[in-house]
Amino acid sequence: MKDLSQTGYVWAEPGPYEVRRRPRGQLRLRLPWLLAAAPLAFVLFMVFGFSYLVSPEPDVTLKPGAGFATVGGAEVALVPYQRSGKRGMVQMITQDMFQARLAAVELATGRALWDVQLSDRLSWPVRVLAAGERMAYVSTDEGLVILDLGSGKIEVRGGLVPGLSRPVHSRSAYGYDRRHRALVAMDADGSLRTIALDAATATPAAPEVAAAWAGKLSAQRSNTNATTASATEALLPGRETVQLRARGPAPGRTLVRRSPDGRTGAVGETVFHEAQLPLTPPPGEAEPEGFPTGPRPDAAAGGSAGFVVVHHNKDVNARDRALSVVSLETGQVTATLPVGTGQARALTSPEHRTLLYVRAGDHDTGEGLFVVGLDGRITVAEFGRLDFFGNP
């Protein structure tokens, strides 16, 4: 057998495993540290943790200027809104008190795809001008904002648009030319430039574009507030109209459909009290500036999808109101949404879904966005929601 002592190795006989135990004194030495840290942990909980339990949810207010896009084959609404307030101490330190935000909401499900902050101003109007396959274009009073449609990431904003040497900080200085599929922007010298959809560089406007847009853009900042538009008669596709017709001496009104040749027919037998028909711009068009004092939107909300939306009192003796969706084919009420004493305005998507902006007044539902689907059902649209820590 080889002598291991000559190689530098040492042979050791195997022995039992040794279990090392922590001296009891070490635990006693750490106990004072634990007792000293307890008040600090309590103070941190009161300052940070308890602040989440007592702080109210931020106020969320829908703003006019929504637009539409297609993301991954799904129809999406781009919804501007204002958020005021914070939740918890961490948000008081790290987030802005006032935020203008833009949310992308999938209309078939009501699910929010993304939600991004655009500004920290108390009041900051936003208007979605157009959306391509990859980019969305938003005009604001700090200039044009270009976002990635898939993620909501801001690609270009304000005065950083390449090709605009002196951009105008007014949302009235930007528009969208449907015919040429391009954004139109006015520079400070009055010249017009265009940005092709899904591009981010401005180039001099072609002569025909400049002639069509001459005098239509300005540097004036207007304070446009969202209002409602409604009537007792509204247009349907094919030059038909729908009316809320009085029942003679009996209270309430019923729906009547009127063809272009003057023939009429009842739309169901439901009686609506103190009723109005919310009006909407044509499908795919945003609310015009000065809505509804601009070009009068006289189309019935839901009409392009075969329904009509009625804003009415819940019954003859009630003050609380509701929104009901009525099928023009069967006359049946397919959905009803309580809205308290509040108001509602409508917008129609390119695929004929109806967006209902509801300000519910003193009702528990508060303010919200709802979607009337192609089946006549109402879906709640998610936007402005926060987790426990105040993050969207």
XYZ file of N, CA and C in Angstrom, residues 42-292:
753
model
N -43.624 50.024 14.080
C -44.980 50.522 14.296
C -45.160 51.893 13.657
N -44.152 52.765 13.815
C -44.226 54.101 13.208
C -44.276 53.996 11.688
N -43.466 53.111 11.106
C -43.481 52.948 9.646
C -44.832 52.441 9.167
N -45.449 51.527 9.943
C -46.772 51.046 9.550
C -47.795 52.168 9.616
N -47.733 52.992 10.677
C -48.703 54.074 10.811
C -48.541 55.106 9.707
N -47.278 55.380 9.337
C -47.038 56.414 8.324
C -47.340 55.898 6.930
N -46.884 54.696 6.622
C -47.029 54.181 5.265
C -48.202 53.204 5.135
N -48.220 52.145 5.933
C -49.266 51.144 5.799
C -50.650 51.674 6.125
N -50.783 52.379 7.250
C -52.104 52.873 7.652
C -52.627 53.914 6.673
N -51.706 54.633 5.990
C -52.139 55.661 5.038
C -52.940 55.053 3.894
N -52.676 53.774 3.538
C -53.433 53.130 2.480
C -54.835 52.748 2.937
N -55.001 52.564 4.248
C -56.301 52.179 4.763
C -57.251 53.352 4.908
N -56.700 54.546 5.131
C -57.552 55.708 5.402
C -57.655 56.667 4.226
N -56.716 56.616 3.274
C -56.757 57.573 2.169
C -57.836 57.177 1.169
N -58.620 58.141 0.656
C -59.680 57.819 -0.305
C -59.117 57.529 -1.684
N -59.939 56.926 -2.515
C -59.550 56.704 -3.905
C -59.465 58.043 -4.632
N -58.521 58.210 -5.567
C -58.468 59.438 -6.354
C -59.743 59.642 -7.161
N -60.089 60.899 -7.397
C -61.252 61.222 -8.223
C -60.894 61.054 -9.694
N -61.784 60.422 -10.431
C -61.568 60.174 -11.859
C -62.695 60.829 -12.641
N -62.333 61.637 -13.638
C -63.315 62.355 -14.442
C -63.036 62.108 -15.920
N -64.024 61.575 -16.625
C -63.888 61.377 -18.063
C -63.835 62.712 -18.784
N -63.043 62.771 -19.842
C -62.905 63.980 -20.640
C -63.330 63.707 -22.083
N -63.796 64.732 -22.790
C -64.109 64.534 -24.213
C -62.827 64.365 -25.018
N -62.980 63.915 -26.255
C -61.829 63.776 -27.139
C -61.388 62.348 -27.372
N -62.249 61.361 -27.094
C -61.883 59.957 -27.303
C -61.736 59.646 -28.783
N -60.991 58.597 -29.073
C -60.816 58.119 -30.442
C -60.834 56.607 -30.462
N -60.640 56.040 -31.659
C -60.733 54.593 -31.817
C -59.518 54.075 -32.575
N -59.205 52.793 -32.316
C -58.074 52.154 -32.979
C -58.332 50.661 -33.013
N -57.454 49.935 -33.719
C -57.479 48.473 -33.744
C -56.134 47.975 -33.248
N -56.161 47.166 -32.188
C -54.939 46.630 -31.590
C -55.053 45.111 -31.565
N -54.185 44.443 -32.297
C -54.225 42.984 -32.329
C -55.534 42.429 -32.846
N -56.187 43.140 -33.773
C -57.456 42.703 -34.332
C -58.663 43.067 -33.502
N -58.484 43.676 -32.339
C -59.595 44.046 -31.457
C -59.841 45.546 -31.541
N -61.122 45.922 -31.542
C -61.480 47.337 -31.557
C -61.247 47.941 -30.174
N -60.598 49.098 -30.157
C -60.174 49.727 -28.911
C -60.603 51.179 -28.909
N -61.059 51.662 -27.750
C -61.331 53.085 -27.559
C -60.167 53.695 -26.796
N -59.688 54.844 -27.245
C -58.641 55.600 -26.559
C -59.333 56.715 -25.785
N -59.359 56.584 -24.470
C -60.213 57.406 -23.613
C -59.372 58.333 -22.744
N -59.471 59.654 -22.927
C -58.786 60.576 -22.016
C -59.582 60.744 -20.723
N -58.864 60.884 -19.615
C -59.530 61.168 -18.351
C -58.571 61.895 -17.413
N -59.132 62.523 -16.405
C -58.370 63.278 -15.415
C -58.426 62.543 -14.088
N -57.267 62.407 -13.426
C -57.213 61.797 -12.105
C -56.668 62.810 -11.108
N -57.371 62.995 -9.998
C -56.985 63.966 -8.979
C -56.903 63.257 -7.637
N -55.774 63.406 -6.955
C -55.591 62.788 -5.654
C -54.605 61.647 -5.715
N -54.240 61.141 -4.520
C -53.278 60.048 -4.403
C -53.785 59.042 -3.385
N -53.175 57.873 -3.427
C -53.524 56.834 -2.455
C -52.262 56.373 -1.745
N -52.161 56.685 -0.464
C -51.035 56.209 0.335
C -49.843 57.133 0.307
N -48.964 56.971 1.317
C -47.811 57.844 1.487
C -46.795 57.709 0.364
N -46.591 56.482 -0.138
C -45.609 56.299 -1.208
C -46.021 57.077 -2.444
N -47.330 57.034 -2.793
C -47.799 57.782 -3.954
C -47.723 59.291 -3.711
N -47.895 59.732 -2.460
C -47.773 61.157 -2.162
C -46.353 61.651 -2.418
N -45.383 60.741 -2.265
C -43.979 61.107 -2.466
C -43.572 60.970 -3.929
N -44.072 59.931 -4.597
C -43.540 59.574 -5.915
C -44.430 59.946 -7.084
N -45.737 60.236 -6.855
C -46.635 60.489 -7.975
C -47.185 61.908 -7.940
N -47.655 62.355 -9.109
C -48.241 63.687 -9.222
C -49.660 63.693 -8.662
N -50.010 64.805 -8.017
C -51.355 64.934 -7.454
C -52.410 64.962 -8.554
N -52.119 65.684 -9.642
C -53.063 65.797 -10.759
C -52.437 65.153 -11.994
N -53.223 64.338 -12.671
C -52.719 63.629 -13.833
C -53.760 63.616 -14.942
N -53.355 64.007 -16.138
C -54.148 63.767 -17.343
C -53.649 62.461 -17.934
N -54.547 61.509 -18.165
C -54.148 60.176 -18.584
C -54.939 59.731 -19.811
N -54.425 58.715 -20.484
C -55.082 58.137 -21.640
C -55.113 56.629 -21.454
N -56.318 56.039 -21.566
C -56.472 54.592 -21.407
C -56.945 53.984 -22.712
N -56.430 52.796 -23.013
C -56.878 52.017 -24.164
C -57.784 50.909 -23.653
N -59.053 50.918 -24.079
C -60.058 49.984 -23.578
C -60.545 49.112 -24.722
N -60.453 47.790 -24.555
C -60.964 46.857 -25.555
C -62.488 46.835 -25.467
N -63.167 47.183 -26.553
C -64.613 47.388 -26.491
C -65.404 46.089 -26.380
N -64.905 44.994 -26.895
C -65.656 43.737 -26.830
C -65.721 43.193 -25.408
N -64.709 43.499 -24.587
C -64.640 42.947 -23.232
C -64.675 44.010 -22.141
N -64.388 45.266 -22.489
C -64.277 46.311 -21.487
C -62.947 46.323 -20.769
N -62.023 45.464 -21.164
C -60.734 45.328 -20.485
C -59.782 46.455 -20.886
N -59.054 47.007 -19.895
C -58.066 48.049 -20.164
C -56.756 47.400 -20.623
N -56.256 47.812 -21.796
C -55.014 47.269 -22.326
C -53.802 48.002 -21.760
N -53.899 49.307 -21.664
C -52.853 50.104 -21.028
C -53.425 51.432 -20.571
N -52.677 52.111 -19.707
C -53.146 53.353 -19.094
C -51.905 54.187 -18.788
N -51.737 55.319 -19.451
C -50.502 56.095 -19.321
C -50.805 57.537 -18.926
N -49.866 58.135 -18.220
C -49.977 59.542 -17.841
C -49.432 60.417 -18.958
N -50.179 61.477 -19.287
C -49.756 62.414 -20.319
C -49.254 63.726 -19.743
N -49.780 64.129 -18.577
C -49.430 65.431 -18.023
C -49.689 65.433 -16.525
N -49.081 66.416 -15.834
C -49.317 66.604 -14.401
C -50.098 67.892 -14.140
N -50.809 68.376 -15.153
C -51.589 69.604 -15.014
C -52.937 69.333 -14.370
N -53.469 70.361 -13.684
C -54.796 70.250 -13.081
C -55.873 70.104 -14.150
N -55.765 70.867 -15.223
C -56.715 70.786 -16.324
C -55.913 70.769 -17.617
N -56.028 69.695 -18.365
C -55.194 69.521 -19.557
C -56.001 68.809 -20.631
N -56.657 69.564 -21.529
C -57.491 68.936 -22.563
C -56.684 68.044 -23.501
N -57.289 66.956 -23.894
C -56.667 65.970 -24.771
C -57.672 65.611 -25.858
N -57.189 65.453 -27.077
C -58.058 65.026 -28.168
C -57.329 64.015 -29.034
N -57.897 62.820 -29.170
C -57.317 61.797 -30.034
C -57.662 62.145 -31.467
N -56.644 62.356 -32.282
C -56.856 62.753 -33.675
C -57.013 61.553 -34.603
N -56.135 60.576 -34.457
C -56.152 59.437 -35.375
C -55.275 58.333 -34.814
N -55.399 57.155 -35.399
C -54.551 56.021 -35.038
C -54.305 55.192 -36.283
N -53.067 54.768 -36.463
C -52.717 53.887 -37.565
C -52.680 52.444 -37.094
N -51.772 51.677 -37.644
C -51.614 50.294 -37.220
C -50.680 50.184 -36.017
N -49.773 51.162 -35.864
C -48.796 51.090 -34.779
C -48.805 52.306 -33.868
N -49.228 53.456 -34.364
C -49.122 54.700 -33.614
C -50.481 55.350 -33.416
N -50.618 56.063 -32.283
C -51.785 56.898 -32.014
C -51.313 58.332 -31.872
N -52.145 59.283 -32.327
C -51.763 60.693 -32.366
C -52.779 61.499 -31.551
N -52.261 62.257 -30.582
C -53.093 62.990 -29.636
C -52.667 64.445 -29.644
N -53.630 65.343 -29.789
C -53.317 66.769 -29.724
C -53.608 67.282 -28.323
N -52.713 68.111 -27.809
C -52.838 68.682 -26.471
C -52.421 70.147 -26.527
N -52.571 70.817 -25.399
C -52.140 72.208 -25.328
C -50.651 72.344 -25.032
N -49.908 71.280 -25.198
C -48.447 71.331 -25.214
C -47.907 70.758 -26.513
N -48.788 70.614 -27.496
C -48.365 70.103 -28.785
C -48.877 68.703 -29.053
N -48.268 68.055 -30.042
C -48.687 66.736 -30.486
C -47.974 65.658 -29.667
N -48.715 64.618 -29.272
C -48.150 63.464 -28.569
C -48.386 62.234 -29.437
N -47.325 61.460 -29.666
C -47.402 60.243 -30.471
C -47.090 59.067 -29.562
N -48.009 58.082 -29.532
C -47.863 56.933 -28.655
C -47.832 55.633 -29.434
N -47.170 54.640 -28.861
C -47.190 53.294 -29.412
C -48.511 52.633 -29.041
N -49.242 52.112 -30.025
C -50.568 51.548 -29.776
C -50.515 50.267 -28.957
N -49.471 49.495 -29.099
C -49.413 48.235 -28.389
C -49.165 48.368 -26.903
N -48.333 49.350 -26.513
C -47.930 49.475 -25.115
C -48.352 50.772 -24.456
N -48.718 51.795 -25.247
C -49.017 53.103 -24.704
C -47.784 53.949 -24.456
N -46.616 53.451 -24.804
C -45.381 54.200 -24.590
C -45.388 55.473 -25.435
N -45.016 56.590 -24.813
C -44.947 57.865 -25.532
C -43.665 57.895 -26.353
N -43.819 57.970 -27.663
C -42.669 57.992 -28.563
C -42.153 59.411 -28.795
N -43.073 60.347 -29.028
C -42.701 61.745 -29.292
C -43.729 62.623 -28.605
N -43.288 63.744 -28.054
C -44.255 64.633 -27.422
C -43.812 66.075 -27.549
N -44.802 66.979 -27.431
C -44.548 68.412 -27.345
C -43.791 68.959 -28.530
N -42.723 69.685 -28.230
C -41.950 70.353 -29.270
C -40.857 69.510 -29.855
N -40.917 68.195 -29.704
C -39.842 67.322 -30.165
C -40.183 66.567 -31.437
N -41.258 66.948 -32.120
C -41.621 66.274 -33.365
C -40.628 66.682 -34.451
N -39.870 65.748 -35.014
C -38.929 66.101 -36.076
C -39.661 66.713 -37.257
N -39.105 67.796 -37.782
C -39.712 68.472 -38.924
C -40.572 69.651 -38.540
N -40.923 69.803 -37.249
C -41.636 70.994 -36.777
C -40.632 71.870 -36.050
N -40.199 72.940 -36.728
C -39.160 73.782 -36.141
C -39.682 74.597 -34.967
N -40.907 75.110 -35.079
C -41.510 75.900 -34.002
C -42.963 75.456 -33.829
N -43.171 74.322 -33.190
C -44.533 73.794 -33.056
C -45.396 74.681 -32.176
N -46.676 74.706 -32.472
C -47.636 75.511 -31.722
C -48.185 74.662 -30.578
N -48.188 75.235 -29.375
C -48.685 74.531 -28.194
C -50.176 74.810 -28.018
N -50.952 74.238 -28.893
C -52.408 74.336 -28.825
C -52.986 73.153 -29.577
N -53.987 72.497 -28.985
C -54.560 71.338 -29.670
C -55.319 71.756 -30.920
N -55.690 73.053 -31.035
C -56.382 73.535 -32.224
C -55.453 73.689 -33.418
N -54.157 73.493 -33.192
C -53.185 73.639 -34.277
C -52.914 72.328 -34.990
N -53.701 71.282 -34.680
C -53.464 69.966 -35.257
C -54.788 69.367 -35.710
N -54.747 68.622 -36.805
C -55.943 67.969 -37.327
C -55.576 66.708 -38.071
N -56.596 66.020 -38.587
C -56.363 64.784 -39.327
C -57.081 64.848 -40.658
N -56.355 64.599 -41.729
C -56.889 64.583 -43.086
C -57.163 63.127 -43.470
N -58.467 62.741 -43.478
C -58.827 61.358 -43.773
C -58.472 60.966 -45.202
N -58.638 61.908 -46.113
C -58.402 61.594 -47.519
C -56.947 61.207 -47.765
N -56.022 61.936 -47.153
C -54.601 61.675 -47.368
C -53.983 60.844 -46.250
N -54.795 60.425 -45.260
C -54.323 59.609 -44.135
C -53.066 60.206 -43.514
N -53.200 61.460 -43.130
C -52.043 62.164 -42.561
C -52.504 63.191 -41.539
N -51.663 63.402 -40.524
C -51.894 64.471 -39.569
C -51.450 65.790 -40.178
N -52.168 66.851 -39.881
C -51.824 68.181 -40.376
C -51.463 69.045 -39.171
N -50.305 69.702 -39.237
C -49.829 70.522 -38.128
C -49.460 71.907 -38.629
N -49.773 72.911 -37.814
C -49.421 74.283 -38.158
C -48.181 74.700 -37.380
N -47.175 75.209 -38.095
C -45.975 75.728 -37.450
C -46.219 77.165 -37.016
N -45.299 77.704 -36.214
C -45.483 79.052 -35.675
C -45.504 80.117 -36.761
N -44.913 79.857 -37.929
C -44.933 80.821 -39.021
C -46.188 80.697 -39.886
N -47.115 79.818 -39.491
C -48.350 79.645 -40.242
C -48.281 78.592 -41.317
N -47.111 78.064 -41.603
C -46.999 77.028 -42.630
C -47.573 75.714 -42.123
N -48.033 74.881 -43.059
C -48.642 73.601 -42.715
C -47.718 72.453 -43.071
N -47.672 71.467 -42.197
C -46.870 70.278 -42.416
C -47.720 69.049 -42.142
N -47.337 67.932 -42.705
C -48.104 66.700 -42.533
C -47.216 65.599 -41.973
N -47.873 64.690 -41.236
C -47.214 63.501 -40.679
C -48.041 62.301 -41.113
N -47.458 61.422 -41.896
C -48.184 60.243 -42.370
C -48.497 59.322 -41.200
N -49.623 58.596 -41.292
C -49.952 57.639 -40.249
C -48.813 56.642 -40.049
N -48.528 56.351 -38.786
C -47.472 55.441 -38.355
C -46.084 56.005 -38.614
N -45.991 57.301 -38.881
C -44.704 57.989 -38.983
C -44.625 59.024 -37.867
N -43.421 59.559 -37.631
C -43.230 60.537 -36.561
C -42.457 61.756 -37.025
N -42.347 61.941 -38.344
C -41.605 63.071 -38.902
C -42.528 63.920 -39.759
N -42.487 65.219 -39.551
C -43.320 66.148 -40.309
C -42.597 66.606 -41.560
N -43.352 66.707 -42.650
C -42.821 67.196 -43.920
C -43.744 68.290 -44.444
N -43.255 69.177 -45.318
C -44.125 70.236 -45.857
C -45.376 69.656 -46.503
N -46.516 70.279 -46.240
C -47.793 69.791 -46.774
C -47.841 69.959 -48.281
N -48.443 68.976 -48.944
C -48.652 69.079 -50.379
C -49.590 70.247 -50.676
N -49.495 70.844 -51.860
C -50.336 72.018 -52.168
C -51.822 71.760 -51.982
N -52.324 70.574 -52.364
C -53.753 70.316 -52.224
C -54.157 70.204 -50.752
N -53.252 69.670 -49.908
C -53.545 69.595 -48.474
C -53.532 70.990 -47.864
N -52.540 71.782 -48.229
C -52.451 73.147 -47.705
C -53.672 73.967 -48.102
N -54.157 73.777 -49.320
C -55.332 74.532 -49.757
C -56.583 74.080 -49.001
N -56.715 72.771 -48.756
C -57.903 72.271 -48.066
C -57.938 72.688 -46.603
N -56.761 72.855 -45.985
C -56.702 73.160 -44.562
C -56.417 74.625 -44.265
N -56.386 75.439 -45.266
C -56.099 76.866 -45.055
C -57.152 77.479 -44.136
N -56.728 78.076 -43.040
C -57.627 78.753 -42.113
C -58.353 77.853 -41.135
N -58.124 76.531 -41.186
C -58.850 75.622 -40.302
C -58.117 75.341 -38.985
N -56.824 75.623 -38.930
C -56.056 75.417 -37.709
C -55.693 76.764 -37.107
N -55.514 76.781 -35.787
C -55.192 78.048 -35.117
C -54.386 77.769 -33.861
N -53.836 78.832 -33.299
C -53.081 78.731 -32.053
C -53.942 79.032 -30.839
N -55.225 79.240 -31.047
C -56.120 79.592 -29.938
C -56.409 78.362 -29.088
N -56.392 78.579 -27.768
C -56.729 77.518 -26.830
C -58.167 77.702 -26.378
N -58.984 76.696 -26.603
C -60.393 76.781 -26.212
C -60.655 75.828 -25.066
N -61.496 76.256 -24.141
C -61.881 75.418 -23.005
C -63.218 74.751 -23.311
N -63.156 73.617 -23.952
C -64.359 72.895 -24.339
C -64.761 71.925 -23.243
N -65.960 72.051 -22.743
C -66.469 71.149 -21.731
C -67.408 70.133 -22.372
N -67.421 68.933 -21.801
C -68.291 67.887 -22.311
C -69.722 68.151 -21.865
N -70.637 68.169 -22.797
C -72.049 68.334 -22.481
C -72.829 67.218 -23.153
N -74.117 67.207 -22.924
C -74.941 66.151 -23.493
C -75.744 66.675 -24.670
N -76.133 65.783 -25.544
C -77.007 66.116 -26.666
C -78.095 65.067 -26.734
N -79.353 65.497 -26.712
C -80.461 64.555 -26.754
C -81.665 65.221 -27.380
N -82.644 64.412 -27.766
C -83.868 64.905 -28.395
C -84.935 63.834 -28.268
N -86.143 64.166 -28.683
C -87.221 63.171 -28.702
C -87.351 62.511 -30.069
N -86.526 62.922 -31.021
C -86.508 62.299 -32.351
C -85.081 62.276 -32.845
N -84.677 61.164 -33.481
C -83.304 61.017 -33.950
C -83.278 60.172 -35.206
N -82.192 60.332 -35.956
C -82.041 59.620 -37.217
C -81.575 58.188 -37.008
N -82.037 57.296 -37.886
C -81.565 55.928 -37.988
C -80.933 55.742 -39.367
N -80.153 54.694 -39.583
C -79.617 54.442 -40.921
C -80.742 54.273 -41.940
N -80.481 54.658 -43.164
C -81.474 54.531 -44.225
C -82.534 55.610 -44.201
N -82.225 56.758 -43.610
C -83.115 57.924 -43.589
C -84.378 57.690 -42.758
N -84.394 56.632 -41.969
C -85.498 56.443 -41.033
C -85.264 57.301 -39.795
N -86.322 57.482 -39.006
C -86.190 58.169 -37.733
C -86.877 57.336 -36.652
N -86.484 57.586 -35.413
C -87.150 56.986 -34.268
C -87.621 58.132 -33.368
N -88.848 58.002 -32.841
C -89.451 59.074 -32.060
C -89.929 58.542 -30.716
N -89.920 59.433 -29.736
C -90.590 59.183 -28.469
C -91.922 59.914 -28.539
N -92.993 59.170 -28.714
C -94.297 59.776 -28.960
C -95.153 59.707 -27.698
N -95.805 60.849 -27.379
C -96.672 60.920 -26.205
C -97.865 59.988 -26.364
N -98.401 59.533 -25.222
C -99.527 58.587 -25.230
C -100.859 59.284 -24.970
N -100.998 60.518 -25.436
C -102.252 61.241 -25.210
C -102.364 61.669 -23.764
N -103.507 61.392 -23.115
C -103.661 61.805 -21.729
C -102.853 60.958 -20.746
N -102.421 59.783 -21.158
C -101.667 58.912 -20.260
C -100.226 59.412 -20.140
N -99.607 59.265 -18.962
C -98.221 59.713 -18.803
C -97.255 58.807 -19.553
N -96.108 59.361 -19.907
C -95.057 58.586 -20.545
C -95.109 58.637 -22.068
N -94.049 58.076 -22.673
C -93.930 58.031 -24.130
C -93.530 56.628 -24.563
N -93.849 56.311 -25.797
C -93.447 55.039 -26.396
C -92.614 55.312 -27.640
N -91.831 54.302 -28.020
C -90.974 54.428 -29.195
C -91.751 54.105 -30.469
N -91.531 54.971 -31.477
C -92.171 54.792 -32.780
C -91.102 54.948 -33.859
N -91.136 54.045 -34.818
C -90.200 54.104 -35.945
C -90.915 54.661 -37.161
N -90.276 55.614 -37.850
C -90.916 56.292 -38.985
C -90.039 56.130 -40.224
N -90.606 55.590 -41.300
C -89.874 55.367 -42.545
C -89.846 56.651 -43.373
N -88.978 56.731 -44.395
C -88.903 57.950 -45.215
C -90.216 58.303 -45.914
N -91.072 57.309 -46.192
C -92.339 57.609 -46.864
C -93.454 57.976 -45.890
N -93.133 58.120 -44.598
C -94.110 58.576 -43.612
C -94.805 57.486 -42.832
N -94.610 56.217 -43.166
C -95.252 55.141 -42.429
C -94.594 54.983 -41.060
N -95.413 54.661 -40.058
C -94.909 54.526 -38.701
C -95.250 53.148 -38.148
N -94.477 52.728 -37.184
C -94.718 51.457 -36.514
C -94.150 51.502 -35.117
N -94.864 50.908 -34.168
C -94.422 50.914 -32.778
C -93.185 50.036 -32.603
N -92.282 50.487 -31.736
C -91.098 49.714 -31.366
C -91.330 49.208 -29.945
N -91.979 48.075 -29.811
C -92.284 47.525 -28.504
C -93.405 48.283 -27.814
N -93.684 47.875 -26.576
C -94.769 48.472 -25.815
C -94.280 49.125 -24.516
N -92.986 49.206 -24.316
C -92.458 49.771 -23.083
C -92.754 51.262 -23.019
N -93.188 51.716 -21.858
C -93.483 53.126 -21.631
C -92.304 53.763 -20.887
N -91.819 54.881 -21.409
C -90.698 55.591 -20.805
C -91.184 56.947 -20.304
N -90.758 57.333 -19.103
C -91.198 58.576 -18.488
C -90.055 59.594 -18.489
N -90.409 60.851 -18.833
C -89.425 61.940 -18.928
C -88.236 61.480 -19.777
N -88.529 60.959 -20.946
C -87.514 60.266 -21.741
C -86.904 61.177 -22.807
N -85.646 60.889 -23.126
C -84.918 61.542 -24.208
C -84.069 60.482 -24.911
N -83.699 60.776 -26.174
C -82.824 59.906 -26.950
C -81.438 60.542 -27.008
N -80.413 59.932 -26.389
C -79.058 60.464 -26.533
C -78.624 60.450 -27.996
N -78.008 61.550 -28.441
C -77.556 61.680 -29.820
C -76.053 61.437 -29.903
N -75.617 61.034 -31.070
C -74.216 60.682 -31.245
C -73.722 61.133 -32.609
N -72.440 61.483 -32.725
C -71.865 61.703 -34.060
C -71.876 60.406 -34.865
N -71.650 60.473 -36.160
C -71.620 59.259 -36.990
C -70.573 58.272 -36.495
N -70.708 56.989 -36.820
C -69.749 55.985 -36.344
C -68.306 56.335 -36.693
N -67.439 56.203 -35.685
C -66.014 56.436 -35.888
C -65.571 57.866 -35.733
N -66.499 58.815 -35.644
C -66.117 60.221 -35.517
C -66.074 60.631 -34.055
N -65.081 61.452 -33.729
C -64.960 61.958 -32.369
C -65.971 63.065 -32.147
N -66.147 63.425 -30.882
C -67.038 64.536 -30.569
C -66.486 65.815 -31.183
N -67.277 66.561 -31.929
C -66.785 67.803 -32.519
C -66.491 68.831 -31.450
N -65.586 69.761 -31.747
C -65.300 70.847 -30.820
C -66.584 71.611 -30.537
N -66.824 71.901 -29.270
C -68.034 72.616 -28.895
C -69.245 71.718 -28.831
N -69.034 70.413 -28.747
C -70.140 69.454 -28.705
C -71.128 69.831 -27.610
N -72.451 69.933 -27.845
C -73.094 69.683 -29.136
C -73.410 70.942 -29.916
